[in-house]
Structures are given as structure tokens and as C-alpha cells.
GROMACS .gro file of C-alpha atoms in nm:
model
  456
    1UNK     CA    1   0.377   4.000   1.110
    2UNK     CA    2  -0.006   3.859   1.068
    3UNK     CA    3  -0.116   3.598   1.341
    4UNK     CA    4  -0.185   3.260   1.345
    5UNK     CA    5  -0.598   3.247   1.293
    6UNK     CA    6  -0.775   2.893   1.329
    7UNK     CA    7  -1.172   2.905   1.198
    8UNK     CA    8  -1.360   3.031   1.490
    9UNK     CA    9  -1.533   2.717   1.510
   10UNK     CA   10  -1.252   2.393   1.495
   11UNK     CA   11  -1.021   2.282   1.742
   12UNK     CA   12  -0.831   2.002   1.625
   13UNK     CA   13  -0.640   1.892   1.967
   14UNK     CA   14  -1.026   1.799   2.050
   15UNK     CA   15  -1.212   1.749   1.761
   16UNK     CA   16  -1.460   1.459   1.796
   17UNK     CA   17  -1.378   1.285   1.477
   18UNK     CA   18  -1.068   1.336   1.300
   19UNK     CA   19  -1.001   1.181   0.928
   20UNK     CA   20  -0.804   0.862   0.919
   21UNK     CA   21  -0.730   0.805   0.494
   22UNK     CA   22  -0.371   0.898   0.438
   23UNK     CA   23  -0.305   0.666   0.169
   24UNK     CA   24  -0.049   0.417   0.169
   25UNK     CA   25   0.089   0.604   0.557
   26UNK     CA   26  -0.279   0.517   0.654
   27UNK     CA   27  -0.274   0.336   1.045
   28UNK     CA   28  -0.319  -0.059   0.938
   29UNK     CA   29  -0.605  -0.053   1.238
   30UNK     CA   30  -0.777   0.202   1.059
   31UNK     CA   31  -0.897  -0.018   0.791
   32UNK     CA   32  -0.823  -0.357   0.868
   33UNK     CA   33  -1.058  -0.613   0.941
   34UNK     CA   34  -1.014  -0.871   1.182
   35UNK     CA   35  -0.917  -1.291   0.991
   36UNK     CA   36  -1.082  -1.413   1.312
   37UNK     CA   37  -1.460  -1.283   1.250
   38UNK     CA   38  -1.350  -1.551   0.902
   39UNK     CA   39  -1.691  -1.794   0.826
   40UNK     CA   40  -1.554  -2.123   0.997
   41UNK     CA   41  -1.624  -2.383   0.751
   42UNK     CA   42  -1.732  -2.716   0.911
   43UNK     CA   43  -1.629  -3.001   0.795
   44UNK     CA   44  -1.322  -2.840   0.656
   45UNK     CA   45  -1.010  -2.842   0.813
   46UNK     CA   46  -0.706  -2.576   0.742
   47UNK     CA   47  -0.434  -2.715   0.570
   48UNK     CA   48  -0.220  -2.409   0.387
   49UNK     CA   49  -0.210  -2.088   0.409
   50UNK     CA   50  -0.033  -1.855   0.161
   51UNK     CA   51   0.018  -1.430   0.252
   52UNK     CA   52   0.162  -1.161   0.089
   53UNK     CA   53   0.267  -0.902   0.360
   54UNK     CA   54   0.294  -0.516   0.338
   55UNK     CA   55   0.583  -0.449   0.624
   56UNK     CA   56   0.475  -0.237   0.847
   57UNK     CA   57   0.491   0.112   0.965
   58UNK     CA   58   0.783   0.252   0.908
   59UNK     CA   59   1.015   0.615   0.923
   60UNK     CA   60   0.973   0.810   0.557
   61UNK     CA   61   1.288   0.787   0.363
   62UNK     CA   62   1.594   1.049   0.362
   63UNK     CA   63   1.449   1.270   0.046
   64UNK     CA   64   1.141   1.358   0.289
   65UNK     CA   65   1.295   1.367   0.637
   66UNK     CA   66   1.511   1.627   0.498
   67UNK     CA   67   1.222   1.823   0.333
   68UNK     CA   68   0.994   1.821   0.631
   69UNK     CA   69   1.278   1.877   0.873
   70UNK     CA   70   1.354   2.193   0.655
   71UNK     CA   71   0.998   2.288   0.677
   72UNK     CA   72   0.981   2.217   1.076
   73UNK     CA   73   1.237   2.480   1.126
   74UNK     CA   74   1.102   2.669   0.887
   75UNK     CA   75   0.731   2.730   1.024
   76UNK     CA   76   0.819   2.640   1.364
   77UNK     CA   77   0.998   2.973   1.429
   78UNK     CA   78   0.732   3.178   1.299
   79UNK     CA   79   0.459   2.931   1.509
   80UNK     CA   80   0.655   3.020   1.819
   81UNK     CA   81   0.687   3.376   1.772
   82UNK     CA   82   0.307   3.365   1.771
   83UNK     CA   83   0.192   3.132   2.061
   84UNK     CA   84   0.441   3.393   2.252
   85UNK     CA   85   0.321   3.695   2.164
   86UNK     CA   86  -0.056   3.573   2.193
   87UNK     CA   87  -0.123   3.707   1.887
   88UNK     CA   88  -0.512   3.659   1.690
   89UNK     CA   89  -0.481   3.246   1.773
   90UNK     CA   90  -0.798   3.175   1.822
   91UNK     CA   91  -0.768   2.775   1.926
   92UNK     CA   92  -0.454   2.864   2.132
   93UNK     CA   93  -0.405   2.502   2.204
   94UNK     CA   94  -0.313   2.360   1.873
   95UNK     CA   95  -0.057   2.647   1.830
   96UNK     CA   96   0.084   2.545   2.165
   97UNK     CA   97   0.058   2.195   2.058
   98UNK     CA   98   0.308   2.275   1.772
   99UNK     CA   99   0.525   2.491   1.904
  100UNK     CA  100   0.648   2.275   2.185
  101UNK     CA  101   0.647   1.959   1.977
  102UNK     CA  102   1.006   1.891   1.889
  103UNK     CA  103   1.148   1.737   1.589
  104UNK     CA  104   1.289   1.374   1.593
  105UNK     CA  105   1.654   1.328   1.526
  106UNK     CA  106   1.599   0.957   1.528
  107UNK     CA  107   1.410   0.983   1.141
  108UNK     CA  108   1.759   1.144   1.014
  109UNK     CA  109   1.971   0.836   1.123
  110UNK     CA  110   1.675   0.520   1.057
  111UNK     CA  111   1.491   0.643   0.736
  112UNK     CA  112   1.346   0.416   0.641
  113UNK     CA  113   1.302   0.160   0.901
  114UNK     CA  114   1.019  -0.004   1.109
  115UNK     CA  115   0.908   0.177   1.357
  116UNK     CA  116   0.766  -0.005   1.721
  117UNK     CA  117   0.418   0.090   1.590
  118UNK     CA  118   0.485  -0.145   1.315
  119UNK     CA  119   0.617  -0.385   1.466
  120UNK     CA  120   0.316  -0.403   1.622
  121UNK     CA  121   0.063  -0.442   1.383
  122UNK     CA  122   0.244  -0.724   1.232
  123UNK     CA  123   0.318  -0.946   1.550
  124UNK     CA  124  -0.054  -0.855   1.563
  125UNK     CA  125  -0.178  -0.983   1.211
  126UNK     CA  126   0.072  -1.370   1.337
  127UNK     CA  127  -0.173  -1.346   1.678
  128UNK     CA  128  -0.479  -1.274   1.508
  129UNK     CA  129  -0.397  -1.592   1.248
  130UNK     CA  130  -0.250  -1.786   1.516
  131UNK     CA  131  -0.593  -1.778   1.662
  132UNK     CA  132  -0.818  -1.816   1.354
  133UNK     CA  133  -0.647  -2.142   1.248
  134UNK     CA  134  -0.554  -2.295   1.522
  135UNK     CA  135  -0.469  -2.620   1.333
  136UNK     CA  136  -0.193  -2.484   1.171
  137UNK     CA  137   0.044  -2.483   1.488
  138UNK     CA  138   0.034  -2.868   1.454
  139UNK     CA  139   0.209  -2.812   1.123
  140UNK     CA  140   0.533  -2.984   1.126
  141UNK     CA  141   0.832  -2.773   1.128
  142UNK     CA  142   0.941  -2.829   0.819
  143UNK     CA  143   0.577  -2.719   0.663
  144UNK     CA  144   0.613  -2.347   0.715
  145UNK     CA  145   0.844  -2.149   0.522
  146UNK     CA  146   0.879  -1.706   0.544
  147UNK     CA  147   1.120  -1.460   0.325
  148UNK     CA  148   1.096  -1.160   0.318
  149UNK     CA  149   1.276  -0.843   0.077
  150UNK     CA  150   1.618  -0.729   0.206
  151UNK     CA  151   1.537  -0.389   0.344
  152UNK     CA  152   1.523  -0.381   0.779
  153UNK     CA  153   1.187  -0.295   0.774
  154UNK     CA  154   1.094  -0.623   0.598
  155UNK     CA  155   1.297  -0.844   0.747
  156UNK     CA  156   1.197  -0.689   1.095
  157UNK     CA  157   0.805  -0.702   0.968
  158UNK     CA  158   0.925  -1.130   0.921
  159UNK     CA  159   1.044  -1.171   1.303
  160UNK     CA  160   0.769  -0.972   1.390
  161UNK     CA  161   0.492  -1.187   1.164
  162UNK     CA  162   0.625  -1.531   1.284
  163UNK     CA  163   0.714  -1.426   1.682
  164UNK     CA  164   0.335  -1.291   1.663
  165UNK     CA  165   0.253  -1.666   1.544
  166UNK     CA  166   0.408  -1.880   1.773
  167UNK     CA  167   0.384  -1.671   2.100
  168UNK     CA  168   0.224  -1.856   2.348
  169UNK     CA  169   0.346  -2.172   2.181
  170UNK     CA  170   0.646  -2.381   2.202
  171UNK     CA  171   0.727  -2.358   1.874
  172UNK     CA  172   1.034  -2.250   1.707
  173UNK     CA  173   1.046  -2.090   1.360
  174UNK     CA  174   1.284  -1.898   1.307
  175UNK     CA  175   1.506  -2.105   1.128
  176UNK     CA  176   1.281  -2.116   0.908
  177UNK     CA  177   1.272  -1.758   0.756
  178UNK     CA  178   1.466  -1.730   0.491
  179UNK     CA  179   1.700  -1.510   0.348
  180UNK     CA  180   1.593  -1.288   0.108
  181UNK     CA  181   1.682  -1.340  -0.250
  182UNK     CA  182   1.939  -1.112  -0.476
  183UNK     CA  183   1.688  -1.125  -0.706
  184UNK     CA  184   1.332  -1.209  -0.609
  185UNK     CA  185   1.136  -1.302  -0.880
  186UNK     CA  186   0.809  -1.350  -0.678
  187UNK     CA  187   0.763  -1.033  -0.437
  188UNK     CA  188   0.946  -0.768  -0.587
  189UNK     CA  189   0.998  -0.862  -0.964
  190UNK     CA  190   0.964  -0.506  -1.106
  191UNK     CA  191   1.379  -0.445  -0.869
  192UNK     CA  192   1.507  -0.588  -1.194
  193UNK     CA  193   1.224  -0.486  -1.458
  194UNK     CA  194   1.410  -0.253  -1.730
  195UNK     CA  195   1.134  -0.170  -1.854
  196UNK     CA  196   0.951  -0.104  -1.572
  197UNK     CA  197   1.228   0.115  -1.429
  198UNK     CA  198   1.282   0.319  -1.726
  199UNK     CA  199   0.871   0.340  -1.898
  200UNK     CA  200   0.658   0.324  -1.570
  201UNK     CA  201   0.856   0.416  -1.239
  202UNK     CA  202   1.077   0.670  -1.387
  203UNK     CA  203   0.829   0.742  -1.742
  204UNK     CA  204   0.697   1.032  -1.875
  205UNK     CA  205   0.298   0.945  -1.776
  206UNK     CA  206   0.363   0.957  -1.441
  207UNK     CA  207   0.573   1.255  -1.418
  208UNK     CA  208   0.322   1.422  -1.625
  209UNK     CA  209  -0.009   1.356  -1.399
  210UNK     CA  210   0.183   1.444  -1.110
  211UNK     CA  211   0.235   1.751  -1.226
  212UNK     CA  212  -0.103   1.835  -1.346
  213UNK     CA  213  -0.234   1.717  -0.995
  214UNK     CA  214   0.018   1.980  -0.847
  215UNK     CA  215  -0.124   2.311  -1.082
  216UNK     CA  216  -0.461   2.143  -1.045
  217UNK     CA  217  -0.762   2.410  -0.861
  218UNK     CA  218  -0.845   2.179  -0.611
  219UNK     CA  219  -0.485   2.195  -0.479
  220UNK     CA  220  -0.428   2.494  -0.508
  221UNK     CA  221  -0.738   2.575  -0.364
  222UNK     CA  222  -0.611   2.308  -0.017
  223UNK     CA  223  -0.220   2.548  -0.089
  224UNK     CA  224  -0.461   2.882  -0.069
  225UNK     CA  225  -0.714   2.812   0.240
  226UNK     CA  226  -0.358   2.608   0.443
  227UNK     CA  227  -0.186   2.927   0.321
  228UNK     CA  228  -0.467   3.157   0.538
  229UNK     CA  229  -0.511   2.898   0.857
  230UNK     CA  230  -0.076   2.926   0.908
  231UNK     CA  231  -0.092   3.294   0.836
  232UNK     CA  232   0.263   3.389   0.753
  233UNK     CA  233   0.381   3.666   0.494
  234UNK     CA  234   0.572   3.399   0.245
  235UNK     CA  235   0.409   3.166   0.009
  236UNK     CA  236   0.403   2.851   0.051
  237UNK     CA  237   0.474   2.628  -0.262
  238UNK     CA  238   0.274   2.324  -0.306
  239UNK     CA  239   0.533   2.132  -0.304
  240UNK     CA  240   0.618   2.309   0.065
  241UNK     CA  241   0.190   2.209   0.156
  242UNK     CA  242   0.263   1.832   0.042
  243UNK     CA  243   0.559   1.804   0.287
  244UNK     CA  244   0.400   1.966   0.588
  245UNK     CA  245   0.167   1.660   0.478
  246UNK     CA  246   0.350   1.457   0.516
  247UNK     CA  247   0.487   1.593   0.860
  248UNK     CA  248   0.149   1.534   0.945
  249UNK     CA  249   0.072   1.189   0.827
  250UNK     CA  250   0.353   1.070   0.952
  251UNK     CA  251   0.368   1.168   1.292
  252UNK     CA  252  -0.021   1.070   1.364
  253UNK     CA  253   0.075   0.700   1.316
  254UNK     CA  254   0.310   0.700   1.595
  255UNK     CA  255   0.070   0.835   1.806
  256UNK     CA  256  -0.186   0.709   2.066
  257UNK     CA  257  -0.435   0.817   1.957
  258UNK     CA  258  -0.338   0.862   1.573
  259UNK     CA  259  -0.287   1.253   1.598
  260UNK     CA  260  -0.034   1.499   1.603
  261UNK     CA  261  -0.081   1.852   1.587
  262UNK     CA  262   0.088   1.944   1.266
  263UNK     CA  263  -0.255   1.833   1.068
  264UNK     CA  264  -0.454   2.096   1.292
  265UNK     CA  265  -0.345   2.296   0.960
  266UNK     CA  266  -0.631   2.090   0.759
  267UNK     CA  267  -0.985   2.034   0.752
  268UNK     CA  268  -1.072   1.692   0.590
  269UNK     CA  269  -1.194   1.822   0.273
  270UNK     CA  270  -0.799   1.930   0.262
  271UNK     CA  271  -0.707   1.587   0.337
  272UNK     CA  272  -0.885   1.433   0.085
  273UNK     CA  273  -0.774   1.648  -0.159
  274UNK     CA  274  -0.378   1.550  -0.036
  275UNK     CA  275  -0.465   1.145  -0.051
  276UNK     CA  276  -0.520   1.164  -0.407
  277UNK     CA  277  -0.146   1.278  -0.522
  278UNK     CA  278  -0.042   0.925  -0.399
  279UNK     CA  279  -0.419   0.756  -0.516
  280UNK     CA  280  -0.265   0.889  -0.843
  281UNK     CA  281   0.096   0.890  -0.864
  282UNK     CA  282   0.033   0.521  -0.735
  283UNK     CA  283  -0.181   0.435  -1.055
  284UNK     CA  284   0.059   0.459  -1.302
  285UNK     CA  285   0.339   0.361  -1.097
  286UNK     CA  286   0.236   0.056  -0.970
  287UNK     CA  287  -0.167   0.030  -1.052
  288UNK     CA  288  -0.381  -0.026  -1.388
  289UNK     CA  289  -0.183   0.314  -1.547
  290UNK     CA  290   0.060   0.072  -1.669
  291UNK     CA  291  -0.026  -0.250  -1.880
  292UNK     CA  292   0.329  -0.430  -1.709
  293UNK     CA  293   0.213  -0.402  -1.359
  294UNK     CA  294  -0.078  -0.679  -1.406
  295UNK     CA  295   0.191  -0.883  -1.569
  296UNK     CA  296   0.407  -0.793  -1.233
  297UNK     CA  297   0.158  -0.874  -1.035
  298UNK     CA  298   0.065  -1.192  -1.127
  299UNK     CA  299   0.420  -1.313  -1.057
  300UNK     CA  300   0.287  -1.378  -0.713
  301UNK     CA  301  -0.024  -1.535  -0.814
  302UNK     CA  302   0.136  -1.803  -1.016
  303UNK     CA  303   0.368  -1.872  -0.647
  304UNK     CA  304  -0.052  -1.901  -0.449
  305UNK     CA  305  -0.223  -2.138  -0.730
  306UNK     CA  306   0.136  -2.405  -0.760
  307UNK     CA  307   0.085  -2.414  -0.363
  308UNK     CA  308  -0.257  -2.505  -0.308
  309UNK     CA  309  -0.235  -2.732  -0.603
  310UNK     CA  310   0.035  -2.930  -0.521
  311UNK     CA  311  -0.134  -2.963  -0.145
  312UNK     CA  312  -0.488  -3.059  -0.293
  313UNK     CA  313  -0.187  -3.305  -0.525
  314UNK     CA  314   0.002  -3.521  -0.197
  315UNK     CA  315  -0.235  -3.416   0.018
  316UNK     CA  316   0.078  -3.222   0.221
  317UNK     CA  317   0.038  -2.919   0.514
  318UNK     CA  318   0.194  -2.543   0.398
  319UNK     CA  319   0.209  -2.212   0.568
  320UNK     CA  320   0.393  -1.967   0.364
  321UNK     CA  321   0.440  -1.606   0.378
  322UNK     CA  322   0.593  -1.367   0.219
  323UNK     CA  323   0.710  -0.926   0.335
  324UNK     CA  324   0.726  -0.719   0.052
  325UNK     CA  325   0.613  -0.366  -0.009
  326UNK     CA  326   0.331  -0.203  -0.134
  327UNK     CA  327   0.403  -0.197  -0.529
  328UNK     CA  328   0.345  -0.531  -0.466
  329UNK     CA  329   0.015  -0.584  -0.295
  330UNK     CA  330  -0.103  -0.300  -0.558
  331UNK     CA  331   0.048  -0.464  -0.817
  332UNK     CA  332  -0.145  -0.811  -0.746
  333UNK     CA  333  -0.433  -0.600  -0.647
  334UNK     CA  334  -0.422  -0.522  -1.034
  335UNK     CA  335  -0.342  -0.872  -1.148
  336UNK     CA  336  -0.701  -0.989  -0.952
  337UNK     CA  337  -0.885  -0.691  -1.137
  338UNK     CA  338  -0.949  -0.528  -0.765
  339UNK     CA  339  -1.049  -0.188  -0.775
  340UNK     CA  340  -1.062  -0.092  -1.121
  341UNK     CA  341  -1.234   0.192  -1.193
  342UNK     CA  342  -1.414   0.245  -1.566
  343UNK     CA  343  -1.178   0.520  -1.657
  344UNK     CA  344  -0.860   0.605  -1.525
  345UNK     CA  345  -0.719   0.851  -1.253
  346UNK     CA  346  -0.635   1.208  -1.388
  347UNK     CA  347  -0.415   1.356  -1.155
  348UNK     CA  348  -0.620   1.723  -1.329
  349UNK     CA  349  -0.952   1.553  -1.165
  350UNK     CA  350  -1.059   1.340  -0.880
  351UNK     CA  351  -1.366   1.176  -0.848
  352UNK     CA  352  -1.465   1.135  -0.532
  353UNK     CA  353  -1.593   0.797  -0.591
  354UNK     CA  354  -1.332   0.568  -0.703
  355UNK     CA  355  -1.270   0.267  -0.631
  356UNK     CA  356  -0.878   0.236  -0.639
  357UNK     CA  357  -0.771   0.423  -0.281
  358UNK     CA  358  -0.451   0.351  -0.195
  359UNK     CA  359  -0.531   0.339   0.192
  360UNK     CA  360  -0.835   0.066   0.165
  361UNK     CA  361  -0.561  -0.127  -0.042
  362UNK     CA  362  -0.205  -0.057   0.031
  363UNK     CA  363  -0.193   0.065   0.383
  364UNK     CA  364   0.077  -0.003   0.615
  365UNK     CA  365   0.126  -0.371   0.705
  366UNK     CA  366  -0.172  -0.399   0.411
  367UNK     CA  367  -0.149  -0.808   0.333
  368UNK     CA  368  -0.358  -1.077   0.091
  369UNK     CA  369  -0.458  -1.441   0.281
  370UNK     CA  370  -0.548  -1.713   0.098
  371UNK     CA  371  -0.648  -2.031   0.331
  372UNK     CA  372  -0.704  -2.365   0.168
  373UNK     CA  373  -0.920  -2.608   0.375
  374UNK     CA  374  -0.938  -2.958   0.345
  375UNK     CA  375  -1.289  -3.128   0.343
  376UNK     CA  376  -1.470  -3.416   0.453
  377UNK     CA  377  -1.791  -3.403   0.234
  378UNK     CA  378  -1.815  -3.623   0.002
  379UNK     CA  379  -1.857  -3.336  -0.326
  380UNK     CA  380  -1.583  -3.186  -0.250
  381UNK     CA  381  -1.293  -3.226  -0.132
  382UNK     CA  382  -1.103  -2.857  -0.045
  383UNK     CA  383  -1.215  -2.508  -0.063
  384UNK     CA  384  -1.066  -2.173  -0.030
  385UNK     CA  385  -1.105  -1.869   0.129
  386UNK     CA  386  -0.926  -1.490   0.059
  387UNK     CA  387  -0.892  -1.233   0.236
  388UNK     CA  388  -0.716  -0.854   0.189
  389UNK     CA  389  -0.617  -0.726   0.518
  390UNK     CA  390  -0.846  -0.939   0.662
  391UNK     CA  391  -1.169  -0.862   0.522
  392UNK     CA  392  -1.356  -1.108   0.286
  393UNK     CA  393  -1.364  -0.968  -0.125
  394UNK     CA  394  -1.529  -1.046  -0.419
  395UNK     CA  395  -1.245  -1.297  -0.514
  396UNK     CA  396  -1.422  -1.566  -0.301
  397UNK     CA  397  -1.762  -1.571  -0.140
  398UNK     CA  398  -1.704  -1.575   0.315
  399UNK     CA  399  -1.747  -1.963   0.326
  400UNK     CA  400  -1.489  -1.991   0.012
  401UNK     CA  401  -1.418  -2.035  -0.321
  402UNK     CA  402  -1.499  -2.471  -0.405
  403UNK     CA  403  -1.140  -2.616  -0.547
  404UNK     CA  404  -1.298  -2.605  -0.905
  405UNK     CA  405  -1.376  -2.244  -0.853
  406UNK     CA  406  -1.067  -2.133  -0.766
  407UNK     CA  407  -0.955  -2.314  -1.041
  408UNK     CA  408  -1.130  -2.157  -1.261
  409UNK     CA  409  -1.007  -1.790  -1.124
  410UNK     CA  410  -0.652  -1.895  -1.038
  411UNK     CA  411  -0.513  -2.126  -1.268
  412UNK     CA  412  -0.441  -1.844  -1.540
  413UNK     CA  413  -0.157  -1.736  -1.344
  414UNK     CA  414   0.018  -2.055  -1.334
  415UNK     CA  415   0.131  -1.968  -1.716
  416UNK     CA  416   0.252  -1.659  -1.568
  417UNK     CA  417   0.576  -1.515  -1.627
  418UNK     CA  418   0.810  -1.194  -1.629
  419UNK     CA  419   1.020  -1.301  -1.951
  420UNK     CA  420   0.789  -0.937  -2.067
  421UNK     CA  421   1.133  -0.736  -1.834
  422UNK     CA  422   1.356  -0.890  -2.152
  423UNK     CA  423   1.108  -0.795  -2.398
  424UNK     CA  424   1.254  -0.504  -2.651
  425UNK     CA  425   1.013  -0.590  -2.882
  426UNK     CA  426   0.716  -0.527  -2.575
  427UNK     CA  427   0.451  -0.297  -2.720
  428UNK     CA  428   0.411  -0.125  -2.374
  429UNK     CA  429   0.062  -0.010  -2.339
  430UNK     CA  430  -0.032   0.252  -2.044
  431UNK     CA  431  -0.394   0.108  -2.015
  432UNK     CA  432  -0.691   0.330  -2.067
  433UNK     CA  433  -0.468   0.644  -2.096
  434UNK     CA  434  -0.353   0.670  -2.506
  435UNK     CA  435   0.018   0.579  -2.403
  436UNK     CA  436   0.120   0.335  -2.657
  437UNK     CA  437   0.470   0.213  -2.759
  438UNK     CA  438   0.587   0.308  -3.059
  439UNK     CA  439   0.698  -0.075  -3.168
  440UNK     CA  440   0.356  -0.243  -3.255
  441UNK     CA  441   0.216   0.055  -3.366
  442UNK     CA  442   0.492   0.169  -3.563
  443UNK     CA  443   0.442  -0.239  -3.748
  444UNK     CA  444   0.082  -0.154  -3.720
  445UNK     CA  445   0.134   0.154  -3.963
  446UNK     CA  446   0.358  -0.036  -4.237
  447UNK     CA  447   0.137  -0.321  -4.285
  448UNK     CA  448  -0.161  -0.061  -4.363
  449UNK     CA  449   0.065   0.080  -4.575
  450UNK     CA  450   0.210  -0.273  -4.746
  451UNK     CA  451  -0.207  -0.341  -4.766
  452UNK     CA  452  -0.331  -0.010  -4.903
  453UNK     CA  453  -0.026  -0.022  -5.205
  454UNK     CA  454  -0.153  -0.348  -5.312
  455UNK     CA  455  -0.553  -0.246  -5.339
  456UNK     CA  456  -0.432   0.046  -5.568
   0.00000   0.00000   0.00000
């Protein structure tokens, strides 16, 4: 049995700079901005805050947990043996850290549950909003509304946010948290959308692109490099490689210094390739790879526009926060037209300059926040600031959109509908990918044949 050999020039445990982007499992603090840096708008007062927030850091799901445990038990025996024998081990500290790290059995009984780290992420978002828009605490109690999907991680995130928002104040908004809806077509419309569930989430296109990724030369090269660093006497599969990556990326988010010893087997170039797998997966499952995702993302933007439009008409105040999942965040980003590449992502080829980066868009606690201001300037009545992960976007400039600009951008969503989900004749087109549902294609061919027959 060969010994574990890492690079002669690299030790993970004391590396001054480690890679921080891990797709949708990226720690929020690694990519967020700070809404407290939002530009102050003189003469304007916030009267409406609307937000769509992904739950905070969570445990892995049941399948991932089982596969991680199987791989851990398989590898840790070899690693302990190599550490004890001290044979051919360069970075002994990395190997010792792996050998002495135990399996966390809590993961097996709390799959997908919000973690303490996740609670703090969301609590802090609420706190920063309170510190930035201090006037919202003067809103009447019935102006606040909170709702989540029916999952432990989103329900608990809602509680964390409300407590962060009201911390250090006498305001109690616990009763303003609505119960999850049995069918929520605003913040989880895809869940009951038959076309999405059949043709997108479990569709052949997604499977084909992921298969192409796993068989790509770049991914296989990563597997070989990691295999060499492990220096074990059996070949790890591409799937085992990915579960080692899963172990690394989940566990590092629970560490105060955002490191985990099991990440030591990857160099940055490996992590960049592994990060791409979820970019491809989410592109076709939640993103521009499927046209229906844009329709599904438009539903929640209708809610945003309708609420702000009502406020400008009635002169009232409103604070709305929804808690959902990365699927909804990414669909909404698509409906907004953000992070759109000129060419579709492919599993077989990684464009290092791609715009679609789930690490930057949909990390744990990812969020979309819009703020409506009432202004006392004679030439305008309202302005809107728009943030993604507490950063400005090109949706509105730093000092906000005028109300007219906002209407021009968002009124289109007021007609959004998810009736398409029950339309059996929907021409399901995989955007830019060449996969087209046969219904309208067949009708077009029939029409052309009729025209040709009349011509001749």
C-alpha cells in the first residue's frame, strides 16, 4: 500500500489563501455585499421593503449524507494507517487532521435542516436591514408580512430573520409570520408544475449534460490528480470524487475559518472544475437552459410589482419577506435577465469567463431585496433601490430607479401567470439548446406541407 503523498510545496492547513466558491453551497459571507453601504437618498423615506431570501446554511440531504459517510468510512481507514505508519507523507499536519476528524452522526438525523451557522446568516441579514432602513421599525405592526415554504430550513430562517430585524427593539413580529401554504405558487411555483417536474427537473437534457460533465477530460483529470494525492490502491470513481468534494464544501462552511481538512486533497484548479458541475445542473434545472424557468421566476416579480404599485397609490407602508430555495432565487434571476451568457452552458466544456455562476448568485442565504422610497422632491414621488445579495445590480442604479423607470422594467411582470404549467400544448423550448417540444414543431411541419401541396 503506497503512502499518502501531497505536493511537496503545498499544505492546506496553513495555506494563506484558500478557494471560497463552492456553487450553491458557498458560505454567504464569502460573496455578500453589505446593504448598510446602500446610497442614502436625500429627501426620500423608505415606505416599502420586499425581499426574497434563500434559507441559510443547511445540512446535506439524505442521499448526499449516506454517500459521504460511505466514502468517509472507506478513506479514513487508509488515512489513519498512513498517518500511524508515517510513510511517504509530506504534509503530515493535513493527514493528521483528516485522520483525527470524526464522522458527525447528527447529519444522519437532521438532513437538510438549518444549521446554527445558517441561523446566524439570516439573523444578520435582518439586523443589517434594520440598521440601514431604521424607519421601517416605525411601520405599523400590520404592515409586516413574512412567509416561507413548508420546510424546517425555511421556517427557521424566517424566525431568525424576524428576530434579527427586531433585535434591540420592543417590536414583536412573531405573529406576523404566516403559516406555509399547502401550494405556494408565488415562492415555490415549480413544485406543483407538472411540465417542470417532468421535462426539466427529471428531464433527459439535464441528465445528458451532467453525464457529459462527468466524462469530460477536465473532470477526469481532476479525478486522476486527487487519486494521486490520496495514493490509494483502488480507482475512485467520478461520483466518489464528487462526494469527497461534497464532504469538503459542506464541512468547511461549519468551520470558523472556513476550512476543512478533507479539502486538502484539492488544489484550486480542481475546485474550480468541481464548482462547474452545479453551474451546469442549475443552468438546466433552474436557469436559462429551460424557457419555463423564466415563466416560473416571473410569478414572484408580479408580487413585487403589485405590492409596490399599491403602495404608490394608497400611500401606505409595507414590509414583506419571503423565504424559499435556490431554485426560486435562480428562476427569479433568469426572469430579471441577470447573469445571462450569450451561449448555453455545456457539461462537456467549461467557459471560465461565464456569467452564470451559482457561487455568486445563489449561495446559502442568497437574497433579492427591493426598497421603495417616497420622496418629497417636486419632480418625483418615488424611487426604488434593488439589491442582489446586498449588492447593487444593473436593474437600478446606485441611487435607485425613478418610479417611471421601475414601472417600465417591472410592469411586464404584472401579467405573469403559471397557467403554462397545466397547458398540455405548451411548446416547451430549451432556450438556446436546440431541444424543442414536438407539439408546435409538428403543427408547423403540417402547415408547411399543406402550403406546399397547394403551391404545386
